[in-house]
Amino acid sequence: MLHIHRAERADRLVDALARVIADPPDALGIERVVDPADPLAAEVVAVPTRGVERWLVQRLSASLGTSNGRRDGVCANIDFPFPGRLVGGAVAAAVGIDTGADPWLPQRSVWPLLDVVSDCLDQRWLAGLAAHLGADEADVDNHRRARRFSAIRHLADLYDRYGVHRPAMLRAWAAGDDVDGAGAPLPVDVAWQAQLWRCLRDRIATASPAERLADACTRLRDDPNAVDLPVRLSLFGLTRLPASYVDVL
């Protein structure tokens, strides 16, 4: 069950969060997914930044575990993950992929993407990127050649963000349909991104996170016990959430 708390001031939201955390899940009628006998199961509160985490710890310690009329509490055994790590971990676990070894992580996908770009630099559809990287043998601009890794890493990060914010677009690309996030045909000057992504997918030979999303959501709905889910999950201070995150949550 989803409960949304709104307030004009963040400190009022902290008070509401403290009341939620102070109530055992069993008292709220929440069915436990993990061992009910585990007294050390951590509370999970997703936060957008580490600054918000530090502020929350300070504010929650003023109310959790306090003596009557005093502010001598403590904030302990609370996990503060980023939403991306939380959602990504749930999706990976649902489809049976080791999160740390996922080949689509940007720090991993950059290497096969470098190989793909090197193999395709002489292709006409990649001429714009080739010129940006100084791939022409007659080009003596070594500065442009030296920035190849940073440019390709930027592309790997870009594809990763597409998977989070525009999963339907990547699924269309996988099917050979070069469209943008709204479903309109890609402009000619950026259509190479779709072709390059398909080449990368062929090289990695594993379904992308965007393609795993629907299957993961189905498995999580049908069998929540298949994944080590927290008893209760709170999200605090998030100004927005990608639609893919909302689907998983």
JSON list of C-alpha atoms in Angstrom, two decimals:
[
{"chain": "A", "resi": 1, "resn": "MET", "atom": "CA", "xyz": [0.00, 0.00, 0.00]},
{"chain": "A", "resi": 2, "resn": "LEU", "atom": "CA", "xyz": [1.29, 3.45, -0.95]},
{"chain": "A", "resi": 3, "resn": "HIS", "atom": "CA", "xyz": [0.96, 6.38, 1.46]},
{"chain": "A", "resi": 4, "resn": "ILE", "atom": "CA", "xyz": [1.96, 9.89, 0.35]},
{"chain": "A", "resi": 5, "resn": "HIS", "atom": "CA", "xyz": [2.75, 12.62, 2.90]},
{"chain": "A", "resi": 6, "resn": "ARG", "atom": "CA", "xyz": [2.84, 16.25, 1.75]},
{"chain": "A", "resi": 7, "resn": "ALA", "atom": "CA", "xyz": [3.84, 19.37, 3.66]},
{"chain": "A", "resi": 8, "resn": "GLU", "atom": "CA", "xyz": [5.04, 22.89, 2.96]},
{"chain": "A", "resi": 9, "resn": "ARG", "atom": "CA", "xyz": [8.04, 22.40, 5.24]},
{"chain": "A", "resi": 10, "resn": "ALA", "atom": "CA", "xyz": [10.51, 19.53, 5.30]},
{"chain": "A", "resi": 11, "resn": "ASP", "atom": "CA", "xyz": [10.66, 19.44, 9.10]},
{"chain": "A", "resi": 12, "resn": "ARG", "atom": "CA", "xyz": [6.98, 18.49, 9.19]},
{"chain": "A", "resi": 13, "resn": "LEU", "atom": "CA", "xyz": [7.70, 15.63, 6.83]},
{"chain": "A", "resi": 14, "resn": "VAL", "atom": "CA", "xyz": [10.48, 14.47, 9.16]},
{"chain": "A", "resi": 15, "resn": "ASP", "atom": "CA", "xyz": [7.99, 14.35, 12.02]},
{"chain": "A", "resi": 16, "resn": "ALA", "atom": "CA", "xyz": [5.65, 12.23, 9.89]},
{"chain": "A", "resi": 17, "resn": "LEU", "atom": "CA", "xyz": [8.53, 9.92, 8.92]},
{"chain": "A", "resi": 18, "resn": "ALA", "atom": "CA", "xyz": [9.52, 9.53, 12.58]},
{"chain": "A", "resi": 19, "resn": "ARG", "atom": "CA", "xyz": [5.98, 8.46, 13.45]},
{"chain": "A", "resi": 20, "resn": "VAL", "atom": "CA", "xyz": [6.01, 5.91, 10.64]},
{"chain": "A", "resi": 21, "resn": "ILE", "atom": "CA", "xyz": [9.36, 4.45, 11.69]},
{"chain": "A", "resi": 22, "resn": "ALA", "atom": "CA", "xyz": [8.33, 4.32, 15.35]},
{"chain": "A", "resi": 23, "resn": "ASP", "atom": "CA", "xyz": [5.37, 2.06, 14.53]},
{"chain": "A", "resi": 24, "resn": "PRO", "atom": "CA", "xyz": [6.29, -1.62, 14.01]},
{"chain": "A", "resi": 25, "resn": "PRO", "atom": "CA", "xyz": [5.11, -2.87, 10.59]},
{"chain": "A", "resi": 26, "resn": "ASP", "atom": "CA", "xyz": [3.00, -5.56, 12.25]},
{"chain": "A", "resi": 27, "resn": "ALA", "atom": "CA", "xyz": [1.05, -2.85, 14.09]},
{"chain": "A", "resi": 28, "resn": "LEU", "atom": "CA", "xyz": [0.17, -1.31, 10.75]},
{"chain": "A", "resi": 29, "resn": "GLY", "atom": "CA", "xyz": [-1.08, -4.56, 9.28]},
{"chain": "A", "resi": 30, "resn": "ILE", "atom": "CA", "xyz": [1.89, -4.90, 6.91]},
{"chain": "A", "resi": 31, "resn": "GLU", "atom": "CA", "xyz": [2.55, -8.48, 5.85]},
{"chain": "A", "resi": 32, "resn": "ARG", "atom": "CA", "xyz": [6.18, -9.33, 6.41]},
{"chain": "A", "resi": 33, "resn": "VAL", "atom": "CA", "xyz": [8.18, -10.58, 3.45]},
{"chain": "A", "resi": 34, "resn": "VAL", "atom": "CA", "xyz": [11.30, -11.34, 5.50]},
{"chain": "A", "resi": 35, "resn": "ASP", "atom": "CA", "xyz": [11.78, -13.34, 8.69]},
{"chain": "A", "resi": 36, "resn": "PRO", "atom": "CA", "xyz": [9.50, -11.75, 11.35]},
{"chain": "A", "resi": 37, "resn": "ALA", "atom": "CA", "xyz": [11.84, -13.00, 14.06]},
{"chain": "A", "resi": 38, "resn": "ASP", "atom": "CA", "xyz": [14.72, -10.84, 12.85]},
{"chain": "A", "resi": 39, "resn": "PRO", "atom": "CA", "xyz": [15.03, -7.96, 15.34]},
{"chain": "A", "resi": 40, "resn": "LEU", "atom": "CA", "xyz": [17.94, -6.48, 13.39]},
{"chain": "A", "resi": 41, "resn": "ALA", "atom": "CA", "xyz": [16.10, -5.92, 10.11]},
{"chain": "A", "resi": 42, "resn": "ALA", "atom": "CA", "xyz": [16.95, -2.38, 9.03]},
{"chain": "A", "resi": 43, "resn": "GLU", "atom": "CA", "xyz": [14.42, 0.29, 8.19]},
{"chain": "A", "resi": 44, "resn": "VAL", "atom": "CA", "xyz": [14.90, 1.50, 4.60]},
{"chain": "A", "resi": 45, "resn": "VAL", "atom": "CA", "xyz": [14.53, 5.19, 3.71]},
{"chain": "A", "resi": 46, "resn": "ALA", "atom": "CA", "xyz": [15.56, 6.18, 0.19]},
{"chain": "A", "resi": 47, "resn": "VAL", "atom": "CA", "xyz": [17.03, 9.69, -0.14]},
{"chain": "A", "resi": 48, "resn": "PRO", "atom": "CA", "xyz": [18.12, 11.83, -3.12]},
{"chain": "A", "resi": 49, "resn": "THR", "atom": "CA", "xyz": [21.47, 12.99, -1.66]},
{"chain": "A", "resi": 50, "resn": "ARG", "atom": "CA", "xyz": [23.87, 12.26, 1.18]},
{"chain": "A", "resi": 51, "resn": "GLY", "atom": "CA", "xyz": [23.18, 15.75, 2.50]},
{"chain": "A", "resi": 52, "resn": "VAL", "atom": "CA", "xyz": [19.52, 14.84, 2.99]},
{"chain": "A", "resi": 53, "resn": "GLU", "atom": "CA", "xyz": [20.65, 11.65, 4.75]},
{"chain": "A", "resi": 54, "resn": "ARG", "atom": "CA", "xyz": [22.82, 13.55, 7.23]},
{"chain": "A", "resi": 55, "resn": "TRP", "atom": "CA", "xyz": [20.03, 16.04, 7.94]},
{"chain": "A", "resi": 56, "resn": "LEU", "atom": "CA", "xyz": [17.52, 13.23, 8.45]},
{"chain": "A", "resi": 57, "resn": "VAL", "atom": "CA", "xyz": [19.81, 11.40, 10.87]},
{"chain": "A", "resi": 58, "resn": "GLN", "atom": "CA", "xyz": [20.16, 14.55, 12.96]},
{"chain": "A", "resi": 59, "resn": "ARG", "atom": "CA", "xyz": [16.43, 15.29, 12.98]},
{"chain": "A", "resi": 60, "resn": "LEU", "atom": "CA", "xyz": [15.28, 11.71, 13.58]},
{"chain": "A", "resi": 61, "resn": "SER", "atom": "CA", "xyz": [17.67, 11.32, 16.51]},
{"chain": "A", "resi": 62, "resn": "ALA", "atom": "CA", "xyz": [15.75, 14.12, 18.25]},
{"chain": "A", "resi": 63, "resn": "SER", "atom": "CA", "xyz": [12.58, 12.02, 18.37]},
{"chain": "A", "resi": 64, "resn": "LEU", "atom": "CA", "xyz": [13.33, 8.30, 17.94]},
{"chain": "A", "resi": 65, "resn": "GLY", "atom": "CA", "xyz": [14.05, 6.50, 21.22]},
{"chain": "A", "resi": 66, "resn": "THR", "atom": "CA", "xyz": [13.81, 9.62, 23.37]},
{"chain": "A", "resi": 67, "resn": "SER", "atom": "CA", "xyz": [12.93, 9.75, 27.05]},
{"chain": "A", "resi": 68, "resn": "ASN", "atom": "CA", "xyz": [9.79, 11.62, 28.13]},
{"chain": "A", "resi": 69, "resn": "GLY", "atom": "CA", "xyz": [10.28, 15.34, 27.67]},
{"chain": "A", "resi": 70, "resn": "ARG", "atom": "CA", "xyz": [13.86, 14.97, 26.44]},
{"chain": "A", "resi": 71, "resn": "ARG", "atom": "CA", "xyz": [15.65, 14.96, 23.08]},
{"chain": "A", "resi": 72, "resn": "ASP", "atom": "CA", "xyz": [18.12, 12.18, 23.87]},
{"chain": "A", "resi": 73, "resn": "GLY", "atom": "CA", "xyz": [17.18, 9.78, 21.08]},
{"chain": "A", "resi": 74, "resn": "VAL", "atom": "CA", "xyz": [19.26, 7.92, 18.53]},
{"chain": "A", "resi": 75, "resn": "CYS", "atom": "CA", "xyz": [18.92, 7.22, 14.81]},
{"chain": "A", "resi": 76, "resn": "ALA", "atom": "CA", "xyz": [20.31, 3.72, 14.21]},
{"chain": "A", "resi": 77, "resn": "ASN", "atom": "CA", "xyz": [19.77, 0.68, 11.97]},
{"chain": "A", "resi": 78, "resn": "ILE", "atom": "CA", "xyz": [18.31, 2.74, 9.14]},
{"chain": "A", "resi": 79, "resn": "ASP", "atom": "CA", "xyz": [19.59, 2.19, 5.60]},
{"chain": "A", "resi": 80, "resn": "PHE", "atom": "CA", "xyz": [19.60, 5.27, 3.34]},
{"chain": "A", "resi": 81, "resn": "PRO", "atom": "CA", "xyz": [20.06, 4.05, -0.26]},
{"chain": "A", "resi": 82, "resn": "PHE", "atom": "CA", "xyz": [19.65, 6.18, -3.36]},
{"chain": "A", "resi": 83, "resn": "PRO", "atom": "CA", "xyz": [16.45, 5.32, -5.29]},
{"chain": "A", "resi": 84, "resn": "GLY", "atom": "CA", "xyz": [18.49, 4.15, -8.28]},
{"chain": "A", "resi": 85, "resn": "ARG", "atom": "CA", "xyz": [20.41, 1.58, -6.25]},
{"chain": "A", "resi": 86, "resn": "LEU", "atom": "CA", "xyz": [17.23, 0.39, -4.58]},
{"chain": "A", "resi": 87, "resn": "VAL", "atom": "CA", "xyz": [15.26, -0.01, -7.81]},
{"chain": "A", "resi": 88, "resn": "GLY", "atom": "CA", "xyz": [18.19, -1.35, -9.82]},
{"chain": "A", "resi": 89, "resn": "GLY", "atom": "CA", "xyz": [18.90, -3.96, -7.19]},
{"chain": "A", "resi": 90, "resn": "ALA", "atom": "CA", "xyz": [15.28, -5.11, -7.12]},
{"chain": "A", "resi": 91, "resn": "VAL", "atom": "CA", "xyz": [15.08, -5.37, -10.93]},
{"chain": "A", "resi": 92, "resn": "ALA", "atom": "CA", "xyz": [18.39, -7.25, -11.16]},
{"chain": "A", "resi": 93, "resn": "ALA", "atom": "CA", "xyz": [17.38, -9.68, -8.41]},
{"chain": "A", "resi": 94, "resn": "ALA", "atom": "CA", "xyz": [13.98, -10.28, -10.02]},
{"chain": "A", "resi": 95, "resn": "VAL", "atom": "CA", "xyz": [15.55, -11.30, -13.34]},
{"chain": "A", "resi": 96, "resn": "GLY", "atom": "CA", "xyz": [18.50, -13.14, -11.80]},
{"chain": "A", "resi": 97, "resn": "ILE", "atom": "CA", "xyz": [21.37, -10.77, -12.61]},
{"chain": "A", "resi": 98, "resn": "ASP", "atom": "CA", "xyz": [24.27, -9.93, -10.32]},
{"chain": "A", "resi": 99, "resn": "THR", "atom": "CA", "xyz": [24.04, -6.16, -9.83]},
{"chain": "A", "resi": 100, "resn": "GLY", "atom": "CA", "xyz": [27.79, -5.67, -9.55]},
{"chain": "A", "resi": 101, "resn": "ALA", "atom": "CA", "xyz": [28.50, -7.71, -12.69]},
{"chain": "A", "resi": 102, "resn": "ASP", "atom": "CA", "xyz": [25.78, -6.23, -14.91]},
{"chain": "A", "resi": 103, "resn": "PRO", "atom": "CA", "xyz": [27.45, -5.57, -18.30]},
{"chain": "A", "resi": 104, "resn": "TRP", "atom": "CA", "xyz": [25.14, -2.60, -18.86]},
{"chain": "A", "resi": 105, "resn": "LEU", "atom": "CA", "xyz": [26.57, -0.58, -15.99]},
{"chain": "A", "resi": 106, "resn": "PRO", "atom": "CA", "xyz": [28.20, 2.49, -17.61]},
{"chain": "A", "resi": 107, "resn": "GLN", "atom": "CA", "xyz": [31.59, 1.70, -16.11]},
{"chain": "A", "resi": 108, "resn": "ARG", "atom": "CA", "xyz": [31.39, -1.71, -17.81]},
{"chain": "A", "resi": 109, "resn": "SER", "atom": "CA", "xyz": [29.52, -0.93, -21.03]},
{"chain": "A", "resi": 110, "resn": "VAL", "atom": "CA", "xyz": [32.04, 1.78, -21.95]},
{"chain": "A", "resi": 111, "resn": "TRP", "atom": "CA", "xyz": [34.59, -0.88, -22.94]},
{"chain": "A", "resi": 112, "resn": "PRO", "atom": "CA", "xyz": [32.51, -2.79, -25.51]},
{"chain": "A", "resi": 113, "resn": "LEU", "atom": "CA", "xyz": [31.17, 0.58, -26.66]},
{"chain": "A", "resi": 114, "resn": "LEU", "atom": "CA", "xyz": [34.75, 1.70, -27.35]},
{"chain": "A", "resi": 115, "resn": "ASP", "atom": "CA", "xyz": [35.25, -1.42, -29.48]},
{"chain": "A", "resi": 116, "resn": "VAL", "atom": "CA", "xyz": [31.98, -0.86, -31.34]},
{"chain": "A", "resi": 117, "resn": "VAL", "atom": "CA", "xyz": [32.84, 2.77, -32.09]},
{"chain": "A", "resi": 118, "resn": "SER", "atom": "CA", "xyz": [36.33, 1.81, -33.29]},
{"chain": "A", "resi": 119, "resn": "ASP", "atom": "CA", "xyz": [34.84, -0.82, -35.62]},
{"chain": "A", "resi": 120, "resn": "CYS", "atom": "CA", "xyz": [32.24, 1.56, -37.04]},
{"chain": "A", "resi": 121, "resn": "LEU", "atom": "CA", "xyz": [34.14, 4.85, -37.37]},
{"chain": "A", "resi": 122, "resn": "ASP", "atom": "CA", "xyz": [34.43, 4.35, -41.12]},
{"chain": "A", "resi": 123, "resn": "GLN", "atom": "CA", "xyz": [30.68, 3.86, -41.48]},
{"chain": "A", "resi": 124, "resn": "ARG", "atom": "CA", "xyz": [28.76, 6.71, -43.06]},
{"chain": "A", "resi": 125, "resn": "TRP", "atom": "CA", "xyz": [26.07, 6.75, -40.37]},
{"chain": "A", "resi": 126, "resn": "LEU", "atom": "CA", "xyz": [28.72, 7.46, -37.72]},
{"chain": "A", "resi": 127, "resn": "ALA", "atom": "CA", "xyz": [30.49, 10.21, -39.66]},
{"chain": "A", "resi": 128, "resn": "GLY", "atom": "CA", "xyz": [29.48, 12.95, -37.22]},
{"chain": "A", "resi": 129, "resn": "LEU", "atom": "CA", "xyz": [30.92, 11.16, -34.20]},
{"chain": "A", "resi": 130, "resn": "ALA", "atom": "CA", "xyz": [34.02, 10.19, -36.18]},
{"chain": "A", "resi": 131, "resn": "ALA", "atom": "CA", "xyz": [34.66, 13.84, -37.01]},
{"chain": "A", "resi": 132, "resn": "HIS", "atom": "CA", "xyz": [34.15, 14.82, -33.37]},
{"chain": "A", "resi": 133, "resn": "LEU", "atom": "CA", "xyz": [36.72, 12.22, -32.31]},
{"chain": "A", "resi": 134, "resn": "GLY", "atom": "CA", "xyz": [39.24, 13.25, -34.98]},
{"chain": "A", "resi": 135, "resn": "ALA", "atom": "CA", "xyz": [39.19, 9.82, -36.59]},
{"chain": "A", "resi": 136, "resn": "ASP", "atom": "CA", "xyz": [40.26, 11.02, -40.04]},
{"chain": "A", "resi": 137, "resn": "GLU", "atom": "CA", "xyz": [43.86, 9.90, -40.66]},
{"chain": "A", "resi": 138, "resn": "ALA", "atom": "CA", "xyz": [44.57, 13.24, -42.28]},
{"chain": "A", "resi": 139, "resn": "ASP", "atom": "CA", "xyz": [43.46, 15.03, -39.12]},
{"chain": "A", "resi": 140, "resn": "VAL", "atom": "CA", "xyz": [46.45, 15.98, -36.98]},
{"chain": "A", "resi": 141, "resn": "ASP", "atom": "CA", "xyz": [44.35, 17.31, -34.12]},
{"chain": "A", "resi": 142, "resn": "ASN", "atom": "CA", "xyz": [45.68, 14.97, -31.43]},
{"chain": "A", "resi": 143, "resn": "HIS", "atom": "CA", "xyz": [43.60, 16.74, -28.78]},
{"chain": "A", "resi": 144, "resn": "ARG", "atom": "CA", "xyz": [40.40, 15.46, -30.35]},
{"chain": "A", "resi": 145, "resn": "ARG", "atom": "CA", "xyz": [41.81, 11.94, -30.63]},
{"chain": "A", "resi": 146, "resn": "ALA", "atom": "CA", "xyz": [42.83, 11.97, -26.97]},
{"chain": "A", "resi": 147, "resn": "ARG", "atom": "CA", "xyz": [39.30, 12.70, -25.79]},
{"chain": "A", "resi": 148, "resn": "ARG", "atom": "CA", "xyz": [37.89, 9.48, -27.26]},
{"chain": "A", "resi": 149, "resn": "PHE", "atom": "CA", "xyz": [37.48, 7.67, -23.93]},
{"chain": "A", "resi": 150, "resn": "SER", "atom": "CA", "xyz": [35.75, 10.60, -22.21]},
{"chain": "A", "resi": 151, "resn": "ALA", "atom": "CA", "xyz": [33.37, 11.00, -25.16]},
{"chain": "A", "resi": 152, "resn": "ILE", "atom": "CA", "xyz": [32.50, 7.30, -25.24]},
{"chain": "A", "resi": 153, "resn": "ARG", "atom": "CA", "xyz": [32.06, 7.21, -21.47]},
{"chain": "A", "resi": 154, "resn": "HIS", "atom": "CA", "xyz": [29.64, 10.13, -21.83]},
{"chain": "A", "resi": 155, "resn": "LEU", "atom": "CA", "xyz": [27.70, 8.06, -24.38]},
{"chain": "A", "resi": 156, "resn": "ALA", "atom": "CA", "xyz": [27.61, 5.07, -22.01]},
{"chain": "A", "resi": 157, "resn": "ASP", "atom": "CA", "xyz": [26.22, 7.31, -19.27]},
{"chain": "A", "resi": 158, "resn": "LEU", "atom": "CA", "xyz": [23.71, 8.76, -21.74]},
{"chain": "A", "resi": 159, "resn": "TYR", "atom": "CA", "xyz": [22.44, 5.31, -22.70]},
{"chain": "A", "resi": 160, "resn": "ASP", "atom": "CA", "xyz": [22.16, 4.45, -19.01]},
{"chain": "A", "resi": 161, "resn": "ARG", "atom": "CA", "xyz": [20.01, 7.54, -18.40]},
{"chain": "A", "resi": 162, "resn": "TYR", "atom": "CA", "xyz": [17.87, 6.66, -21.41]},
{"chain": "A", "resi": 163, "resn": "GLY", "atom": "CA", "xyz": [17.21, 3.30, -19.77]},
{"chain": "A", "resi": 164, "resn": "VAL", "atom": "CA", "xyz": [15.99, 5.03, -16.61]},
{"chain": "A", "resi": 165, "resn": "HIS", "atom": "CA", "xyz": [14.01, 7.93, -18.08]},
{"chain": "A", "resi": 166, "resn": "ARG", "atom": "CA", "xyz": [13.07, 6.61, -21.56]},
{"chain": "A", "resi": 167, "resn": "PRO", "atom": "CA", "xyz": [12.85, 2.80, -21.33]},
{"chain": "A", "resi": 168, "resn": "ALA", "atom": "CA", "xyz": [10.11, 2.63, -23.98]},
{"chain": "A", "resi": 169, "resn": "MET", "atom": "CA", "xyz": [12.39, 4.44, -26.43]},
{"chain": "A", "resi": 170, "resn": "LEU", "atom": "CA", "xyz": [15.18, 1.89, -25.94]},
{"chain": "A", "resi": 171, "resn": "ARG", "atom": "CA", "xyz": [12.75, -0.98, -26.34]},
{"chain": "A", "resi": 172, "resn": "ALA", "atom": "CA", "xyz": [11.66, 0.57, -29.64]},
{"chain": "A", "resi": 173, "resn": "TRP", "atom": "CA", "xyz": [15.31, 0.89, -30.68]},
{"chain": "A", "resi": 174, "resn": "ALA", "atom": "CA", "xyz": [15.84, -2.79, -29.89]},
{"chain": "A", "resi": 175, "resn": "ALA", "atom": "CA", "xyz": [12.94, -3.56, -32.25]},
{"chain": "A", "resi": 176, "resn": "GLY", "atom": "CA", "xyz": [14.56, -1.47, -34.99]},
{"chain": "A", "resi": 177, "resn": "ASP", "atom": "CA", "xyz": [12.24, 1.53, -34.64]},
{"chain": "A", "resi": 178, "resn": "ASP", "atom": "CA", "xyz": [14.27, 4.77, -34.45]},
{"chain": "A", "resi": 179, "resn": "VAL", "atom": "CA", "xyz": [11.98, 7.01, -32.40]},
{"chain": "A", "resi": 180, "resn": "ASP", "atom": "CA", "xyz": [12.44, 9.54, -29.62]},
{"chain": "A", "resi": 181, "resn": "GLY", "atom": "CA", "xyz": [10.94, 9.52, -26.14]},
{"chain": "A", "resi": 182, "resn": "ALA", "atom": "CA", "xyz": [7.58, 10.75, -27.48]},
{"chain": "A", "resi": 183, "resn": "GLY", "atom": "CA", "xyz": [7.43, 8.11, -30.21]},
{"chain": "A", "resi": 184, "resn": "ALA", "atom": "CA", "xyz": [8.26, 10.52, -33.04]},
{"chain": "A", "resi": 185, "resn": "PRO", "atom": "CA", "xyz": [10.94, 9.63, -35.63]},
{"chain": "A", "resi": 186, "resn": "LEU", "atom": "CA", "xyz": [14.45, 10.61, -34.56]},
{"chain": "A", "resi": 187, "resn": "PRO", "atom": "CA", "xyz": [15.94, 13.66, -36.30]},
{"chain": "A", "resi": 188, "resn": "VAL", "atom": "CA", "xyz": [18.54, 12.72, -38.89]},
{"chain": "A", "resi": 189, "resn": "ASP", "atom": "CA", "xyz": [21.40, 14.28, -36.92]},
{"chain": "A", "resi": 190, "resn": "VAL", "atom": "CA", "xyz": [20.85, 12.03, -33.87]},
{"chain": "A", "resi": 191, "resn": "ALA", "atom": "CA", "xyz": [19.58, 8.84, -35.54]},
{"chain": "A", "resi": 192, "resn": "TRP", "atom": "CA", "xyz": [23.10, 7.40, -35.25]},
{"chain": "A", "resi": 193, "resn": "GLN", "atom": "CA", "xyz": [22.54, 7.02, -31.50]},
{"chain": "A", "resi": 194, "resn": "ALA", "atom": "CA", "xyz": [19.91, 4.33, -32.08]},
{"chain": "A", "resi": 195, "resn": "GLN", "atom": "CA", "xyz": [22.10, 2.44, -34.55]},
{"chain": "A", "resi": 196, "resn": "LEU", "atom": "CA", "xyz": [25.10, 2.62, -32.24]},
{"chain": "A", "resi": 197, "resn": "TRP", "atom": "CA", "xyz": [23.01, 1.40, -29.29]},
{"chain": "A", "resi": 198, "resn": "ARG", "atom": "CA", "xyz": [21.85, -1.61, -31.30]},
{"chain": "A", "resi": 199, "resn": "CYS", "atom": "CA", "xyz": [25.45, -2.41, -32.19]},
{"chain": "A", "resi": 200, "resn": "LEU", "atom": "CA", "xyz": [26.35, -2.17, -28.51]},
{"chain": "A", "resi": 201, "resn": "ARG", "atom": "CA", "xyz": [23.48, -4.47, -27.57]},
{"chain": "A", "resi": 202, "resn": "ASP", "atom": "CA", "xyz": [24.64, -7.02, -30.13]},
{"chain": "A", "resi": 203, "resn": "ARG", "atom": "CA", "xyz": [28.16, -6.82, -28.72]},
{"chain": "A", "resi": 204, "resn": "ILE", "atom": "CA", "xyz": [27.03, -7.21, -25.09]},
{"chain": "A", "resi": 205, "resn": "ALA", "atom": "CA", "xyz": [24.52, -9.91, -26.12]},
{"chain": "A", "resi": 206, "resn": "THR", "atom": "CA", "xyz": [22.40, -9.37, -23.00]},
{"chain": "A", "resi": 207, "resn": "ALA", "atom": "CA", "xyz": [19.02, -7.69, -22.64]},
{"chain": "A", "resi": 208, "resn": "SER", "atom": "CA", "xyz": [19.31, -4.07, -21.57]},
{"chain": "A", "resi": 209, "resn": "PRO", "atom": "CA", "xyz": [17.80, -2.82, -18.29]},
{"chain": "A", "resi": 210, "resn": "ALA", "atom": "CA", "xyz": [14.95, -1.20, -20.23]},
{"chain": "A", "resi": 211, "resn": "GLU", "atom": "CA", "xyz": [14.08, -4.56, -21.78]},
{"chain": "A", "resi": 212, "resn": "ARG", "atom": "CA", "xyz": [14.20, -6.31, -18.38]},
{"chain": "A", "resi": 213, "resn": "LEU", "atom": "CA", "xyz": [11.85, -3.83, -16.72]},
{"chain": "A", "resi": 214, "resn": "ALA", "atom": "CA", "xyz": [8.46, -5.29, -17.68]},
{"chain": "A", "resi": 215, "resn": "ASP", "atom": "CA", "xyz": [9.51, -8.84, -16.81]},
{"chain": "A", "resi": 216, "resn": "ALA", "atom": "CA", "xyz": [10.96, -7.71, -13.48]},
{"chain": "A", "resi": 217, "resn": "CYS", "atom": "CA", "xyz": [7.77, -5.82, -12.53]},
{"chain": "A", "resi": 218, "resn": "THR", "atom": "CA", "xyz": [5.66, -8.88, -13.36]},
{"chain": "A", "resi": 219, "resn": "ARG", "atom": "CA", "xyz": [7.83, -11.14, -11.22]},
{"chain": "A", "resi": 220, "resn": "LEU", "atom": "CA", "xyz": [7.84, -8.71, -8.31]},
{"chain": "A", "resi": 221, "resn": "ARG", "atom": "CA", "xyz": [4.04, -8.48, -8.39]},
{"chain": "A", "resi": 222, "resn": "ASP", "atom": "CA", "xyz": [3.49, -12.23, -8.74]},
{"chain": "A", "resi": 223, "resn": "ASP", "atom": "CA", "xyz": [6.05, -13.37, -6.17]},
{"chain": "A", "resi": 224, "resn": "PRO", "atom": "CA", "xyz": [7.44, -10.67, -3.83]},
{"chain": "A", "resi": 225, "resn": "ASN", "atom": "CA", "xyz": [9.15, -13.38, -1.77]},
{"chain": "A", "resi": 226, "resn": "ALA", "atom": "CA", "xyz": [11.47, -14.12, -4.70]},
{"chain": "A", "resi": 227, "resn": "VAL", "atom": "CA", "xyz": [13.40, -10.94, -3.83]},
{"chain": "A", "resi": 228, "resn": "ASP", "atom": "CA", "xyz": [14.76, -9.91, -0.44]},
{"chain": "A", "resi": 229, "resn": "LEU", "atom": "CA", "xyz": [12.46, -6.92, -0.05]},
{"chain": "A", "resi": 230, "resn": "PRO", "atom": "CA", "xyz": [12.36, -4.71, 3.05]},
{"chain": "A", "resi": 231, "resn": "VAL", "atom": "CA", "xyz": [9.33, -5.01, 5.30]},
{"chain": "A", "resi": 232, "resn": "ARG", "atom": "CA", "xyz": [8.57, -1.35, 4.71]},
{"chain": "A", "resi": 233, "resn": "LEU", "atom": "CA", "xyz": [10.06, 1.18, 2.34]},
{"chain": "A", "resi": 234, "resn": "SER", "atom": "CA", "xyz": [10.02, 4.96, 2.71]},
{"chain": "A", "resi": 235, "resn": "LEU", "atom": "CA", "xyz": [11.20, 7.60, 0.24]},
{"chain": "A", "resi": 236, "resn": "PHE", "atom": "CA", "xyz": [12.01, 11.07, 1.55]},
{"chain": "A", "resi": 237, "resn": "GLY", "atom": "CA", "xyz": [12.73, 14.41, -0.10]},
{"chain": "A", "resi": 238, "resn": "LEU", "atom": "CA", "xyz": [12.40, 13.29, -3.71]},
{"chain": "A", "resi": 239, "resn": "THR", "atom": "CA", "xyz": [11.24, 16.07, -6.00]},
{"chain": "A", "resi": 240, "resn": "ARG", "atom": "CA", "xyz": [10.64, 13.65, -8.87]},
{"chain": "A", "resi": 241, "resn": "LEU", "atom": "CA", "xyz": [10.91, 9.96, -9.76]},
{"chain": "A", "resi": 242, "resn": "PRO", "atom": "CA", "xyz": [11.39, 8.45, -13.22]},
{"chain": "A", "resi": 243, "resn": "ALA", "atom": "CA", "xyz": [8.37, 6.52, -14.44]},
{"chain": "A", "resi": 244, "resn": "SER", "atom": "CA", "xyz": [10.44, 3.33, -14.52]},
{"chain": "A", "resi": 245, "resn": "TYR", "atom": "CA", "xyz": [11.16, 3.69, -10.78]},
{"chain": "A", "resi": 246, "resn": "VAL", "atom": "CA", "xyz": [7.47, 4.24, -10.04]},
{"chain": "A", "resi": 247, "resn": "ASP", "atom": "CA", "xyz": [6.60, 1.07, -11.97]},
{"chain": "A", "resi": 248, "resn": "VAL", "atom": "CA", "xyz": [9.00, -0.99, -9.85]},
{"chain": "A", "resi": 249, "resn": "LEU", "atom": "CA", "xyz": [7.96, 0.59, -6.56]}
]
